[in-house]
Amino acid sequence: MSRPPNFAPGTKEKMQELLKITKTSSELKRVQCILLGSVGSSSENISLLVGFHPQYVRVIWSEDRKKGEDFLLGERRGGRRNMLLEHKEE
């Protein structure tokens, strides 16, 4: 069973504030991963609660440490799959 990483002081309070401004379910789940990890839950326990794989919970922890709160909000999907090309670009 994995142990949660050390989170910065005040992480719990920041995540509780972010819970109030999340707009999508994916944002909510990412914030919950950080919040539950900051109170001592393991990635396995968190994955059961939010529906993510335990490894993805650890990825979220890692990205939060690297990028901060900006990583948690906003959609993480996409790319240029359905982009229409000009005739010259084809």
PDB file with one MODEL, atoms N, CA, C and O in Angstrom:
MODEL        1
ATOM      1  N   MET A   1       0.843  -1.167   0.000  1.00  0.00           N
ATOM      2  CA  MET A   1       0.000   0.000   0.000  1.00  0.00           C
ATOM      3  C   MET A   1       0.888   1.230   0.000  1.00  0.00           C
ATOM      4  O   MET A   1       1.843   1.319   0.772  1.00  0.00           O
ATOM      5  N   SER A   2       0.569   2.176  -0.868  1.00  0.00           N
ATOM      6  CA  SER A   2       1.403   3.368  -0.967  1.00  0.00           C
ATOM      7  C   SER A   2       1.053   4.368   0.127  1.00  0.00           C
ATOM      8  O   SER A   2      -0.074   4.426   0.620  1.00  0.00           O
ATOM      9  N   ARG A   3       2.048   5.140   0.479  1.00  0.00           N
ATOM     10  CA  ARG A   3       1.796   6.182   1.460  1.00  0.00           C
ATOM     11  C   ARG A   3       1.688   7.514   0.728  1.00  0.00           C
ATOM     12  O   ARG A   3       2.352   7.708  -0.290  1.00  0.00           O
ATOM     13  N   PRO A   4       0.876   8.423   1.220  1.00  0.00           N
ATOM     14  CA  PRO A   4       0.733   9.707   0.539  1.00  0.00           C
ATOM     15  C   PRO A   4       1.998  10.538   0.676  1.00  0.00           C
ATOM     16  O   PRO A   4       2.708  10.437   1.677  1.00  0.00           O
ATOM     17  N   PRO A   5       2.279  11.356  -0.324  1.00  0.00           N
ATOM     18  CA  PRO A   5       3.466  12.205  -0.241  1.00  0.00           C
ATOM     19  C   PRO A   5       3.245  13.331   0.760  1.00  0.00           C
ATOM     20  O   PRO A   5       2.129  13.570   1.221  1.00  0.00           O
ATOM     21  N   ASN A   6       4.318  14.002   1.077  1.00  0.00           N
ATOM     22  CA  ASN A   6       4.204  15.153   1.962  1.00  0.00           C
ATOM     23  C   ASN A   6       3.669  16.332   1.162  1.00  0.00           C
ATOM     24  O   ASN A   6       4.274  16.747   0.174  1.00  0.00           O
ATOM     25  N   PHE A   7       2.561  16.855   1.585  1.00  0.00           N
ATOM     26  CA  PHE A   7       1.976  18.014   0.930  1.00  0.00           C
ATOM     27  C   PHE A   7       2.392  19.266   1.679  1.00  0.00           C
ATOM     28  O   PHE A   7       2.706  19.216   2.868  1.00  0.00           O
ATOM     29  N   ALA A   8       2.391  20.377   0.981  1.00  0.00           N
ATOM     30  CA  ALA A   8       2.775  21.653   1.578  1.00  0.00           C
ATOM     31  C   ALA A   8       1.767  22.049   2.659  1.00  0.00           C
ATOM     32  O   ALA A   8       0.591  21.697   2.569  1.00  0.00           O
ATOM     33  N   PRO A   9       2.219  22.772   3.667  1.00  0.00           N
ATOM     34  CA  PRO A   9       1.278  23.261   4.682  1.00  0.00           C
ATOM     35  C   PRO A   9       0.205  24.130   4.032  1.00  0.00           C
ATOM     36  O   PRO A   9       0.503  24.939   3.153  1.00  0.00           O
ATOM     37  N   GLY A  10      -1.026  23.962   4.461  1.00  0.00           N
ATOM     38  CA  GLY A  10      -2.132  24.740   3.927  1.00  0.00           C
ATOM     39  C   GLY A  10      -2.791  24.130   2.706  1.00  0.00           C
ATOM     40  O   GLY A  10      -3.723  24.709   2.148  1.00  0.00           O
ATOM     41  N   THR A  11      -2.316  22.963   2.284  1.00  0.00           N
ATOM     42  CA  THR A  11      -2.890  22.321   1.099  1.00  0.00           C
ATOM     43  C   THR A  11      -4.352  21.967   1.319  1.00  0.00           C
ATOM     44  O   THR A  11      -5.181  22.145   0.426  1.00  0.00           O
ATOM     45  N   LYS A  12      -4.663  21.475   2.491  1.00  0.00           N
ATOM     46  CA  LYS A  12      -6.040  21.073   2.779  1.00  0.00           C
ATOM     47  C   LYS A  12      -6.993  22.259   2.628  1.00  0.00           C
ATOM     48  O   LYS A  12      -8.059  22.130   2.025  1.00  0.00           O
ATOM     49  N   GLU A  13      -6.609  23.404   3.172  1.00  0.00           N
ATOM     50  CA  GLU A  13      -7.466  24.587   3.103  1.00  0.00           C
ATOM     51  C   GLU A  13      -7.614  25.093   1.664  1.00  0.00           C
ATOM     52  O   GLU A  13      -8.696  25.515   1.257  1.00  0.00           O
ATOM     53  N   LYS A  14      -6.512  25.048   0.896  1.00  0.00           N
ATOM     54  CA  LYS A  14      -6.574  25.480  -0.502  1.00  0.00           C
ATOM     55  C   LYS A  14      -7.499  24.587  -1.303  1.00  0.00           C
ATOM     56  O   LYS A  14      -8.271  25.072  -2.130  1.00  0.00           O
ATOM     57  N   MET A  15      -7.428  23.291  -1.067  1.00  0.00           N
ATOM     58  CA  MET A  15      -8.257  22.354  -1.819  1.00  0.00           C
ATOM     59  C   MET A  15      -9.730  22.503  -1.447  1.00  0.00           C
ATOM     60  O   MET A  15     -10.605  22.334  -2.297  1.00  0.00           O
ATOM     61  N   GLN A  16     -10.005  22.815  -0.194  1.00  0.00           N
ATOM     62  CA  GLN A  16     -11.394  23.030   0.209  1.00  0.00           C
ATOM     63  C   GLN A  16     -11.979  24.250  -0.493  1.00  0.00           C
ATOM     64  O   GLN A  16     -13.164  24.266  -0.825  1.00  0.00           O
ATOM     65  N   GLU A  17     -11.154  25.273  -0.721  1.00  0.00           N
ATOM     66  CA  GLU A  17     -11.605  26.444  -1.470  1.00  0.00           C
ATOM     67  C   GLU A  17     -11.805  26.099  -2.945  1.00  0.00           C
ATOM     68  O   GLU A  17     -12.771  26.544  -3.564  1.00  0.00           O
ATOM     69  N   LEU A  18     -10.893  25.309  -3.505  1.00  0.00           N
ATOM     70  CA  LEU A  18     -11.015  24.925  -4.913  1.00  0.00           C
ATOM     71  C   LEU A  18     -12.240  24.049  -5.157  1.00  0.00           C
ATOM     72  O   LEU A  18     -12.814  24.084  -6.246  1.00  0.00           O
ATOM     73  N   LEU A  19     -12.644  23.270  -4.170  1.00  0.00           N
ATOM     74  CA  LEU A  19     -13.843  22.437  -4.325  1.00  0.00           C
ATOM     75  C   LEU A  19     -15.065  23.295  -4.646  1.00  0.00           C
ATOM     76  O   LEU A  19     -15.970  22.863  -5.360  1.00  0.00           O
ATOM     77  N   LYS A  20     -15.078  24.504  -4.113  1.00  0.00           N
ATOM     78  CA  LYS A  20     -16.225  25.388  -4.306  1.00  0.00           C
ATOM     79  C   LYS A  20     -16.289  25.974  -5.708  1.00  0.00           C
ATOM     80  O   LYS A  20     -17.362  26.378  -6.157  1.00  0.00           O
ATOM     81  N   ILE A  21     -15.159  26.028  -6.410  1.00  0.00           N
ATOM     82  CA  ILE A  21     -15.155  26.680  -7.720  1.00  0.00           C
ATOM     83  C   ILE A  21     -14.969  25.710  -8.885  1.00  0.00           C
ATOM     84  O   ILE A  21     -14.879  26.146 -10.032  1.00  0.00           O
ATOM     85  N   THR A  22     -14.910  24.417  -8.620  1.00  0.00           N
ATOM     86  CA  THR A  22     -14.785  23.452  -9.710  1.00  0.00           C
ATOM     87  C   THR A  22     -16.051  23.457 -10.549  1.00  0.00           C
ATOM     88  O   THR A  22     -17.153  23.646 -10.034  1.00  0.00           O
ATOM     89  N   LYS A  23     -15.881  23.248 -11.844  1.00  0.00           N
ATOM     90  CA  LYS A  23     -17.015  23.298 -12.762  1.00  0.00           C
ATOM     91  C   LYS A  23     -17.379  21.934 -13.338  1.00  0.00           C
ATOM     92  O   LYS A  23     -18.540  21.689 -13.664  1.00  0.00           O
ATOM     93  N   THR A  24     -16.403  21.052 -13.465  1.00  0.00           N
ATOM     94  CA  THR A  24     -16.680  19.749 -14.076  1.00  0.00           C
ATOM     95  C   THR A  24     -16.353  18.633 -13.082  1.00  0.00           C
ATOM     96  O   THR A  24     -15.670  18.842 -12.080  1.00  0.00           O
ATOM     97  N   SER A  25     -16.857  17.460 -13.392  1.00  0.00           N
ATOM     98  CA  SER A  25     -16.611  16.328 -12.501  1.00  0.00           C
ATOM     99  C   SER A  25     -15.136  15.934 -12.501  1.00  0.00           C
ATOM    100  O   SER A  25     -14.617  15.497 -11.474  1.00  0.00           O
ATOM    101  N   SER A  26     -14.455  16.082 -13.634  1.00  0.00           N
ATOM    102  CA  SER A  26     -13.035  15.720 -13.676  1.00  0.00           C
ATOM    103  C   SER A  26     -12.196  16.670 -12.819  1.00  0.00           C
ATOM    104  O   SER A  26     -11.250  16.236 -12.162  1.00  0.00           O
ATOM    105  N   GLU A  27     -12.536  17.966 -12.822  1.00  0.00           N
ATOM    106  CA  GLU A  27     -11.849  18.912 -11.946  1.00  0.00           C
ATOM    107  C   GLU A  27     -12.086  18.543 -10.491  1.00  0.00           C
ATOM    108  O   GLU A  27     -11.161  18.548  -9.678  1.00  0.00           O
ATOM    109  N   LEU A  28     -13.336  18.223 -10.169  1.00  0.00           N
ATOM    110  CA  LEU A  28     -13.698  17.867  -8.800  1.00  0.00           C
ATOM    111  C   LEU A  28     -12.913  16.651  -8.326  1.00  0.00           C
ATOM    112  O   LEU A  28     -12.418  16.632  -7.199  1.00  0.00           O
ATOM    113  N   LYS A  29     -12.798  15.641  -9.174  1.00  0.00           N
ATOM    114  CA  LYS A  29     -12.078  14.425  -8.799  1.00  0.00           C
ATOM    115  C   LYS A  29     -10.594  14.687  -8.583  1.00  0.00           C
ATOM    116  O   LYS A  29      -9.993  14.128  -7.667  1.00  0.00           O
ATOM    117  N   ARG A  30      -9.991  15.545  -9.433  1.00  0.00           N
ATOM    118  CA  ARG A  30      -8.574  15.864  -9.249  1.00  0.00           C
ATOM    119  C   ARG A  30      -8.345  16.603  -7.932  1.00  0.00           C
ATOM    120  O   ARG A  30      -7.386  16.318  -7.215  1.00  0.00           O
ATOM    121  N   VAL A  31      -9.222  17.546  -7.619  1.00  0.00           N
ATOM    122  CA  VAL A  31      -9.092  18.282  -6.359  1.00  0.00           C
ATOM    123  C   VAL A  31      -9.302  17.339  -5.177  1.00  0.00           C
ATOM    124  O   VAL A  31      -8.599  17.437  -4.170  1.00  0.00           O
ATOM    125  N   GLN A  32     -10.260  16.431  -5.296  1.00  0.00           N
ATOM    126  CA  GLN A  32     -10.495  15.460  -4.224  1.00  0.00           C
ATOM    127  C   GLN A  32      -9.283  14.572  -4.003  1.00  0.00           C
ATOM    128  O   GLN A  32      -8.988  14.211  -2.864  1.00  0.00           O
ATOM    129  N   CYS A  33      -8.574  14.213  -5.068  1.00  0.00           N
ATOM    130  CA  CYS A  33      -7.366  13.389  -4.930  1.00  0.00           C
ATOM    131  C   CYS A  33      -6.326  14.099  -4.068  1.00  0.00           C
ATOM    132  O   CYS A  33      -5.707  13.478  -3.204  1.00  0.00           O
ATOM    133  N   ILE A  34      -6.133  15.384  -4.297  1.00  0.00           N
ATOM    134  CA  ILE A  34      -5.163  16.150  -3.512  1.00  0.00           C
ATOM    135  C   ILE A  34      -5.658  16.330  -2.085  1.00  0.00           C
ATOM    136  O   ILE A  34      -4.896  16.170  -1.132  1.00  0.00           O
ATOM    137  N   LEU A  35      -6.929  16.662  -1.941  1.00  0.00           N
ATOM    138  CA  LEU A  35      -7.490  16.882  -0.601  1.00  0.00           C
ATOM    139  C   LEU A  35      -7.401  15.625   0.244  1.00  0.00           C
ATOM    140  O   LEU A  35      -6.958  15.685   1.391  1.00  0.00           O
ATOM    141  N   LEU A  36      -7.809  14.501  -0.294  1.00  0.00           N
ATOM    142  CA  LEU A  36      -7.776  13.251   0.478  1.00  0.00           C
ATOM    143  C   LEU A  36      -6.347  12.799   0.751  1.00  0.00           C
ATOM    144  O   LEU A  36      -6.061  12.240   1.810  1.00  0.00           O
ATOM    145  N   GLY A  37      -5.451  13.040  -0.200  1.00  0.00           N
ATOM    146  CA  GLY A  37      -4.047  12.715   0.028  1.00  0.00           C
ATOM    147  C   GLY A  37      -3.433  13.576   1.118  1.00  0.00           C
ATOM    148  O   GLY A  37      -2.582  13.111   1.876  1.00  0.00           O
ATOM    149  N   SER A  38      -3.859  14.828   1.199  1.00  0.00           N
ATOM    150  CA  SER A  38      -3.296  15.730   2.203  1.00  0.00           C
ATOM    151  C   SER A  38      -3.739  15.379   3.626  1.00  0.00           C
ATOM    152  O   SER A  38      -3.100  15.786   4.596  1.00  0.00           O
ATOM    153  N   VAL A  39      -4.829  14.628   3.745  1.00  0.00           N
ATOM    154  CA  VAL A  39      -5.264  14.207   5.079  1.00  0.00           C
ATOM    155  C   VAL A  39      -4.789  12.799   5.421  1.00  0.00           C
ATOM    156  O   VAL A  39      -5.136  12.265   6.475  1.00  0.00           O
ATOM    157  N   GLY A  40      -3.983  12.184   4.519  1.00  0.00           N
ATOM    158  CA  GLY A  40      -3.354  10.920   4.858  1.00  0.00           C
ATOM    159  C   GLY A  40      -3.886   9.683   4.179  1.00  0.00           C
ATOM    160  O   GLY A  40      -3.447   8.579   4.501  1.00  0.00           O
ATOM    161  N   SER A  41      -4.816   9.819   3.250  1.00  0.00           N
ATOM    162  CA  SER A  41      -5.340   8.640   2.556  1.00  0.00           C
ATOM    163  C   SER A  41      -4.335   8.137   1.529  1.00  0.00           C
ATOM    164  O   SER A  41      -3.568   8.918   0.967  1.00  0.00           O
ATOM    165  N   SER A  42      -4.343   6.844   1.289  1.00  0.00           N
ATOM    166  CA  SER A  42      -3.442   6.248   0.299  1.00  0.00           C
ATOM    167  C   SER A  42      -4.054   6.371  -1.093  1.00  0.00           C
ATOM    168  O   SER A  42      -5.249   6.629  -1.235  1.00  0.00           O
ATOM    169  N   SER A  43      -3.232   6.185  -2.108  1.00  0.00           N
ATOM    170  CA  SER A  43      -3.729   6.274  -3.481  1.00  0.00           C
ATOM    171  C   SER A  43      -4.743   5.170  -3.772  1.00  0.00           C
ATOM    172  O   SER A  43      -5.668   5.379  -4.557  1.00  0.00           O
ATOM    173  N   GLU A  44      -4.587   4.012  -3.159  1.00  0.00           N
ATOM    174  CA  GLU A  44      -5.545   2.925  -3.360  1.00  0.00           C
ATOM    175  C   GLU A  44      -6.920   3.288  -2.805  1.00  0.00           C
ATOM    176  O   GLU A  44      -7.939   3.053  -3.455  1.00  0.00           O
ATOM    177  N   ASN A  45      -6.945   3.856  -1.617  1.00  0.00           N
ATOM    178  CA  ASN A  45      -8.224   4.249  -1.020  1.00  0.00           C
ATOM    179  C   ASN A  45      -8.884   5.378  -1.808  1.00  0.00           C
ATOM    180  O   ASN A  45     -10.096   5.369  -2.023  1.00  0.00           O
ATOM    181  N   ILE A  46      -8.084   6.340  -2.232  1.00  0.00           N
ATOM    182  CA  ILE A  46      -8.618   7.466  -2.998  1.00  0.00           C
ATOM    183  C   ILE A  46      -9.160   6.975  -4.334  1.00  0.00           C
ATOM    184  O   ILE A  46     -10.202   7.444  -4.790  1.00  0.00           O
ATOM    185  N   SER A  47      -8.462   6.035  -4.964  1.00  0.00           N
ATOM    186  CA  SER A  47      -8.911   5.539  -6.269  1.00  0.00           C
ATOM    187  C   SER A  47     -10.277   4.868  -6.167  1.00  0.00           C
ATOM    188  O   SER A  47     -11.086   4.962  -7.091  1.00  0.00           O
ATOM    189  N   LEU A  48     -10.534   4.205  -5.071  1.00  0.00           N
ATOM    190  CA  LEU A  48     -11.848   3.585  -4.878  1.00  0.00           C
ATOM    191  C   LEU A  48     -12.935   4.632  -4.729  1.00  0.00           C
ATOM    192  O   LEU A  48     -14.066   4.425  -5.168  1.00  0.00           O
ATOM    193  N   LEU A  49     -12.600   5.752  -4.112  1.00  0.00           N
ATOM    194  CA  LEU A  49     -13.599   6.800  -3.874  1.00  0.00           C
ATOM    195  C   LEU A  49     -13.905   7.625  -5.119  1.00  0.00           C
ATOM    196  O   LEU A  49     -15.066   7.934  -5.386  1.00  0.00           O
ATOM    197  N   VAL A  50     -12.880   7.982  -5.877  1.00  0.00           N
ATOM    198  CA  VAL A  50     -13.096   8.880  -7.015  1.00  0.00           C
ATOM    199  C   VAL A  50     -13.209   8.162  -8.354  1.00  0.00           C
ATOM    200  O   VAL A  50     -13.652   8.760  -9.334  1.00  0.00           O
ATOM    201  N   GLY A  51     -12.820   6.900  -8.413  1.00  0.00           N
ATOM    202  CA  GLY A  51     -12.951   6.144  -9.653  1.00  0.00           C
ATOM    203  C   GLY A  51     -11.753   6.232 -10.578  1.00  0.00           C
ATOM    204  O   GLY A  51     -11.867   5.893 -11.756  1.00  0.00           O
ATOM    205  N   PHE A  52     -10.614   6.674 -10.086  1.00  0.00           N
ATOM    206  CA  PHE A  52      -9.387   6.706 -10.874  1.00  0.00           C
ATOM    207  C   PHE A  52      -8.519   5.515 -10.505  1.00  0.00           C
ATOM    208  O   PHE A  52      -8.712   4.904  -9.453  1.00  0.00           O
ATOM    209  N   HIS A  53      -7.572   5.185 -11.358  1.00  0.00           N
ATOM    210  CA  HIS A  53      -6.595   4.142 -11.072  1.00  0.00           C
ATOM    211  C   HIS A  53      -5.607   4.694 -10.028  1.00  0.00           C
ATOM    212  O   HIS A  53      -5.293   5.883 -10.060  1.00  0.00           O
ATOM    213  N   PRO A  54      -5.115   3.855  -9.105  1.00  0.00           N
ATOM    214  CA  PRO A  54      -4.166   4.354  -8.091  1.00  0.00           C
ATOM    215  C   PRO A  54      -2.941   5.050  -8.687  1.00  0.00           C
ATOM    216  O   PRO A  54      -2.451   6.028  -8.123  1.00  0.00           O
ATOM    217  N   GLN A  55      -2.448   4.555  -9.817  1.00  0.00           N
ATOM    218  CA  GLN A  55      -1.295   5.204 -10.440  1.00  0.00           C
ATOM    219  C   GLN A  55      -1.652   6.608 -10.925  1.00  0.00           C
ATOM    220  O   GLN A  55      -0.830   7.520 -10.832  1.00  0.00           O
ATOM    221  N   TYR A  56      -2.869   6.792 -11.442  1.00  0.00           N
ATOM    222  CA  TYR A  56      -3.268   8.119 -11.904  1.00  0.00           C
ATOM    223  C   TYR A  56      -3.399   9.082 -10.729  1.00  0.00           C
ATOM    224  O   TYR A  56      -3.109  10.270 -10.871  1.00  0.00           O
ATOM    225  N   VAL A  57      -3.827   8.590  -9.580  1.00  0.00           N
ATOM    226  CA  VAL A  57      -3.881   9.433  -8.383  1.00  0.00           C
ATOM    227  C   VAL A  57      -2.474   9.921  -8.043  1.00  0.00           C
ATOM    228  O   VAL A  57      -2.289  11.086  -7.693  1.00  0.00           O
ATOM    229  N   ARG A  58      -1.488   9.039  -8.143  1.00  0.00           N
ATOM    230  CA  ARG A  58      -0.104   9.445  -7.872  1.00  0.00           C
ATOM    231  C   ARG A  58       0.413  10.420  -8.930  1.00  0.00           C
ATOM    232  O   ARG A  58       1.215  11.302  -8.621  1.00  0.00           O
ATOM    233  N   VAL A  59      -0.036  10.265 -10.162  1.00  0.00           N
ATOM    234  CA  VAL A  59       0.327  11.225 -11.215  1.00  0.00           C
ATOM    235  C   VAL A  59      -0.247  12.604 -10.880  1.00  0.00           C
ATOM    236  O   VAL A  59       0.429  13.619 -11.048  1.00  0.00           O
ATOM    237  N   ILE A  60      -1.477  12.635 -10.411  1.00  0.00           N
ATOM    238  CA  ILE A  60      -2.096  13.905 -10.022  1.00  0.00           C
ATOM    239  C   ILE A  60      -1.309  14.539  -8.882  1.00  0.00           C
ATOM    240  O   ILE A  60      -1.075  15.747  -8.892  1.00  0.00           O
ATOM    241  N   TRP A  61      -0.898  13.744  -7.901  1.00  0.00           N
ATOM    242  CA  TRP A  61      -0.084  14.280  -6.804  1.00  0.00           C
ATOM    243  C   TRP A  61       1.206  14.890  -7.345  1.00  0.00           C
ATOM    244  O   TRP A  61       1.602  15.985  -6.947  1.00  0.00           O
ATOM    245  N   SER A  62       1.851  14.169  -8.254  1.00  0.00           N
ATOM    246  CA  SER A  62       3.114  14.628  -8.813  1.00  0.00           C
ATOM    247  C   SER A  62       2.937  15.913  -9.619  1.00  0.00           C
ATOM    248  O   SER A  62       3.718  16.853  -9.469  1.00  0.00           O
ATOM    249  N   GLU A  63       1.924  15.956 -10.464  1.00  0.00           N
ATOM    250  CA  GLU A  63       1.677  17.148 -11.276  1.00  0.00           C
ATOM    251  C   GLU A  63       1.307  18.339 -10.404  1.00  0.00           C
ATOM    252  O   GLU A  63       1.662  19.474 -10.722  1.00  0.00           O
ATOM    253  N   ASP A  64       0.603  18.095  -9.314  1.00  0.00           N
ATOM    254  CA  ASP A  64       0.259  19.184  -8.399  1.00  0.00           C
ATOM    255  C   ASP A  64       1.522  19.779  -7.784  1.00  0.00           C
ATOM    256  O   ASP A  64       1.633  20.996  -7.637  1.00  0.00           O
ATOM    257  N   ARG A  65       2.469  18.921  -7.426  1.00  0.00           N
ATOM    258  CA  ARG A  65       3.722  19.440  -6.857  1.00  0.00           C
ATOM    259  C   ARG A  65       4.527  20.213  -7.895  1.00  0.00           C
ATOM    260  O   ARG A  65       5.182  21.201  -7.563  1.00  0.00           O
ATOM    261  N   LYS A  66       4.481  19.767  -9.154  1.00  0.00           N
ATOM    262  CA  LYS A  66       5.255  20.419 -10.209  1.00  0.00           C
ATOM    263  C   LYS A  66       4.602  21.702 -10.706  1.00  0.00           C
ATOM    264  O   LYS A  66       5.265  22.731 -10.840  1.00  0.00           O
ATOM    265  N   LYS A  67       3.296  21.641 -10.981  1.00  0.00           N
ATOM    266  CA  LYS A  67       2.615  22.745 -11.656  1.00  0.00           C
ATOM    267  C   LYS A  67       1.705  23.571 -10.758  1.00  0.00           C
ATOM    268  O   LYS A  67       1.314  24.677 -11.131  1.00  0.00           O
ATOM    269  N   GLY A  68       1.363  23.059  -9.593  1.00  0.00           N
ATOM    270  CA  GLY A  68       0.500  23.810  -8.689  1.00  0.00           C
ATOM    271  C   GLY A  68      -0.970  23.673  -9.026  1.00  0.00           C
ATOM    272  O   GLY A  68      -1.384  22.737  -9.710  1.00  0.00           O
ATOM    273  N   GLU A  69      -1.745  24.616  -8.536  1.00  0.00           N
ATOM    274  CA  GLU A  69      -3.199  24.551  -8.648  1.00  0.00           C
ATOM    275  C   GLU A  69      -3.704  24.679 -10.077  1.00  0.00           C
ATOM    276  O   GLU A  69      -4.804  24.220 -10.382  1.00  0.00           O
ATOM    277  N   ASP A  70      -2.929  25.290 -10.953  1.00  0.00           N
ATOM    278  CA  ASP A  70      -3.374  25.472 -12.337  1.00  0.00           C
ATOM    279  C   ASP A  70      -3.619  24.141 -13.032  1.00  0.00           C
ATOM    280  O   ASP A  70      -4.461  24.054 -13.926  1.00  0.00           O
ATOM    281  N   PHE A  71      -2.896  23.111 -12.632  1.00  0.00           N
ATOM    282  CA  PHE A  71      -3.068  21.796 -13.236  1.00  0.00           C
ATOM    283  C   PHE A  71      -4.437  21.204 -12.910  1.00  0.00           C
ATOM    284  O   PHE A  71      -5.003  20.467 -13.718  1.00  0.00           O
ATOM    285  N   LEU A  72      -4.962  21.517 -11.752  1.00  0.00           N
ATOM    286  CA  LEU A  72      -6.190  20.879 -11.291  1.00  0.00           C
ATOM    287  C   LEU A  72      -7.433  21.386 -11.999  1.00  0.00           C
ATOM    288  O   LEU A  72      -8.398  20.640 -12.165  1.00  0.00           O
ATOM    289  N   LEU A  73      -7.421  22.638 -12.416  1.00  0.00           N
ATOM    290  CA  LEU A  73      -8.604  23.228 -13.029  1.00  0.00           C
ATOM    291  C   LEU A  73      -8.449  23.256 -14.543  1.00  0.00           C
ATOM    292  O   LEU A  73      -7.354  23.482 -15.059  1.00  0.00           O
ATOM    293  N   GLY A  74      -9.537  23.027 -15.244  1.00  0.00           N
ATOM    294  CA  GLY A  74      -9.523  23.008 -16.701  1.00  0.00           C
ATOM    295  C   GLY A  74      -9.563  21.586 -17.222  1.00  0.00           C
ATOM    296  O   GLY A  74      -9.212  20.638 -16.519  1.00  0.00           O
ATOM    297  N   GLU A  75      -9.995  21.453 -18.462  1.00  0.00           N
ATOM    298  CA  GLU A  75     -10.095  20.137 -19.074  1.00  0.00           C
ATOM    299  C   GLU A  75      -8.729  19.644 -19.514  1.00  0.00           C
ATOM    300  O   GLU A  75      -7.883  20.439 -19.923  1.00  0.00           O
ATOM    301  N   ARG A  76      -8.510  18.363 -19.436  1.00  0.00           N
ATOM    302  CA  ARG A  76      -7.246  17.750 -19.835  1.00  0.00           C
ATOM    303  C   ARG A  76      -7.406  16.878 -21.072  1.00  0.00           C
ATOM    304  O   ARG A  76      -6.576  16.001 -21.314  1.00  0.00           O
ATOM    305  N   ARG A  77      -8.423  17.092 -21.837  1.00  0.00           N
ATOM    306  CA  ARG A  77      -8.670  16.285 -23.016  1.00  0.00           C
ATOM    307  C   ARG A  77      -8.198  17.007 -24.254  1.00  0.00           C
ATOM    308  O   ARG A  77      -7.824  18.179 -24.222  1.00  0.00           O
ATOM    309  N   GLY A  78      -8.227  16.277 -25.331  1.00  0.00           N
ATOM    310  CA  GLY A  78      -8.162  16.946 -26.596  1.00  0.00           C
ATOM    311  C   GLY A  78      -6.901  16.792 -27.371  1.00  0.00           C
ATOM    312  O   GLY A  78      -6.150  15.828 -27.232  1.00  0.00           O
ATOM    313  N   GLY A  79      -6.707  17.732 -28.155  1.00  0.00           N
ATOM    314  CA  GLY A  79      -5.681  17.725 -29.143  1.00  0.00           C
ATOM    315  C   GLY A  79      -6.283  18.326 -30.394  1.00  0.00           C
ATOM    316  O   GLY A  79      -7.232  19.107 -30.327  1.00  0.00           O
ATOM    317  N   ARG A  80      -5.740  17.968 -31.508  1.00  0.00           N
ATOM    318  CA  ARG A  80      -6.212  18.540 -32.763  1.00  0.00           C
ATOM    319  C   ARG A  80      -6.866  17.467 -33.621  1.00  0.00           C
ATOM    320  O   ARG A  80      -6.663  17.437 -34.835  1.00  0.00           O
ATOM    321  N   ARG A  81      -7.628  16.608 -33.021  1.00  0.00           N
ATOM    322  CA  ARG A  81      -8.200  15.469 -33.735  1.00  0.00           C
ATOM    323  C   ARG A  81      -9.131  15.868 -34.867  1.00  0.00           C
ATOM    324  O   ARG A  81      -9.065  15.294 -35.954  1.00  0.00           O
ATOM    325  N   ASN A  82      -9.986  16.830 -34.629  1.00  0.00           N
ATOM    326  CA  ASN A  82     -11.015  17.161 -35.604  1.00  0.00           C
ATOM    327  C   ASN A  82     -10.757  18.484 -36.308  1.00  0.00           C
ATOM    328  O   ASN A  82     -11.692  19.143 -36.763  1.00  0.00           O
ATOM    329  N   MET A  83      -9.524  18.862 -36.395  1.00  0.00           N
ATOM    330  CA  MET A  83      -9.200  20.123 -37.030  1.00  0.00           C
ATOM    331  C   MET A  83      -9.361  20.000 -38.550  1.00  0.00           C
ATOM    332  O   MET A  83      -8.911  19.032 -39.162  1.00  0.00           O
ATOM    333  N   LEU A  84     -10.005  20.990 -39.130  1.00  0.00           N
ATOM    334  CA  LEU A  84     -10.168  21.001 -40.574  1.00  0.00           C
ATOM    335  C   LEU A  84      -8.936  21.627 -41.203  1.00  0.00           C
ATOM    336  O   LEU A  84      -8.444  22.660 -40.748  1.00  0.00           O
ATOM    337  N   LEU A  85      -8.449  20.991 -42.247  1.00  0.00           N
ATOM    338  CA  LEU A  85      -7.258  21.480 -42.929  1.00  0.00           C
ATOM    339  C   LEU A  85      -7.653  22.274 -44.166  1.00  0.00           C
ATOM    340  O   LEU A  85      -8.638  21.969 -44.838  1.00  0.00           O
ATOM    341  N   GLU A  86      -6.865  23.291 -44.445  1.00  0.00           N
ATOM    342  CA  GLU A  86      -7.037  24.021 -45.694  1.00  0.00           C
ATOM    343  C   GLU A  86      -6.603  23.105 -46.834  1.00  0.00           C
ATOM    344  O   GLU A  86      -5.874  22.137 -46.618  1.00  0.00           O
ATOM    345  N   HIS A  87      -7.047  23.411 -48.025  1.00  0.00           N
ATOM    346  CA  HIS A  87      -6.692  22.585 -49.182  1.00  0.00           C
ATOM    347  C   HIS A  87      -5.184  22.570 -49.409  1.00  0.00           C
ATOM    348  O   HIS A  87      -4.630  21.549 -49.816  1.00  0.00           O
ATOM    349  N   LYS A  88      -4.527  23.674 -49.154  1.00  0.00           N
ATOM    350  CA  LYS A  88      -3.075  23.763 -49.326  1.00  0.00           C
ATOM    351  C   LYS A  88      -2.330  22.900 -48.320  1.00  0.00           C
ATOM    352  O   LYS A  88      -1.275  22.346 -48.629  1.00  0.00           O
ATOM    353  N   GLU A  89      -2.880  22.789 -47.116  1.00  0.00           N
ATOM    354  CA  GLU A  89      -2.217  22.052 -46.045  1.00  0.00           C
ATOM    355  C   GLU A  89      -2.305  20.539 -46.236  1.00  0.00           C
ATOM    356  O   GLU A  89      -1.477  19.801 -45.703  1.00  0.00           O
ATOM    357  N   GLU A  90      -3.296  20.072 -46.987  1.00  0.00           N
ATOM    358  CA  GLU A  90      -3.434  18.647 -47.226  1.00  0.00           C
ATOM    359  C   GLU A  90      -2.293  18.195 -48.113  1.00  0.00           C
ATOM    360  O   GLU A  90      -2.203  17.015 -48.450  1.00  0.00           O
TER     361      GLU A  90
ENDMDL
END
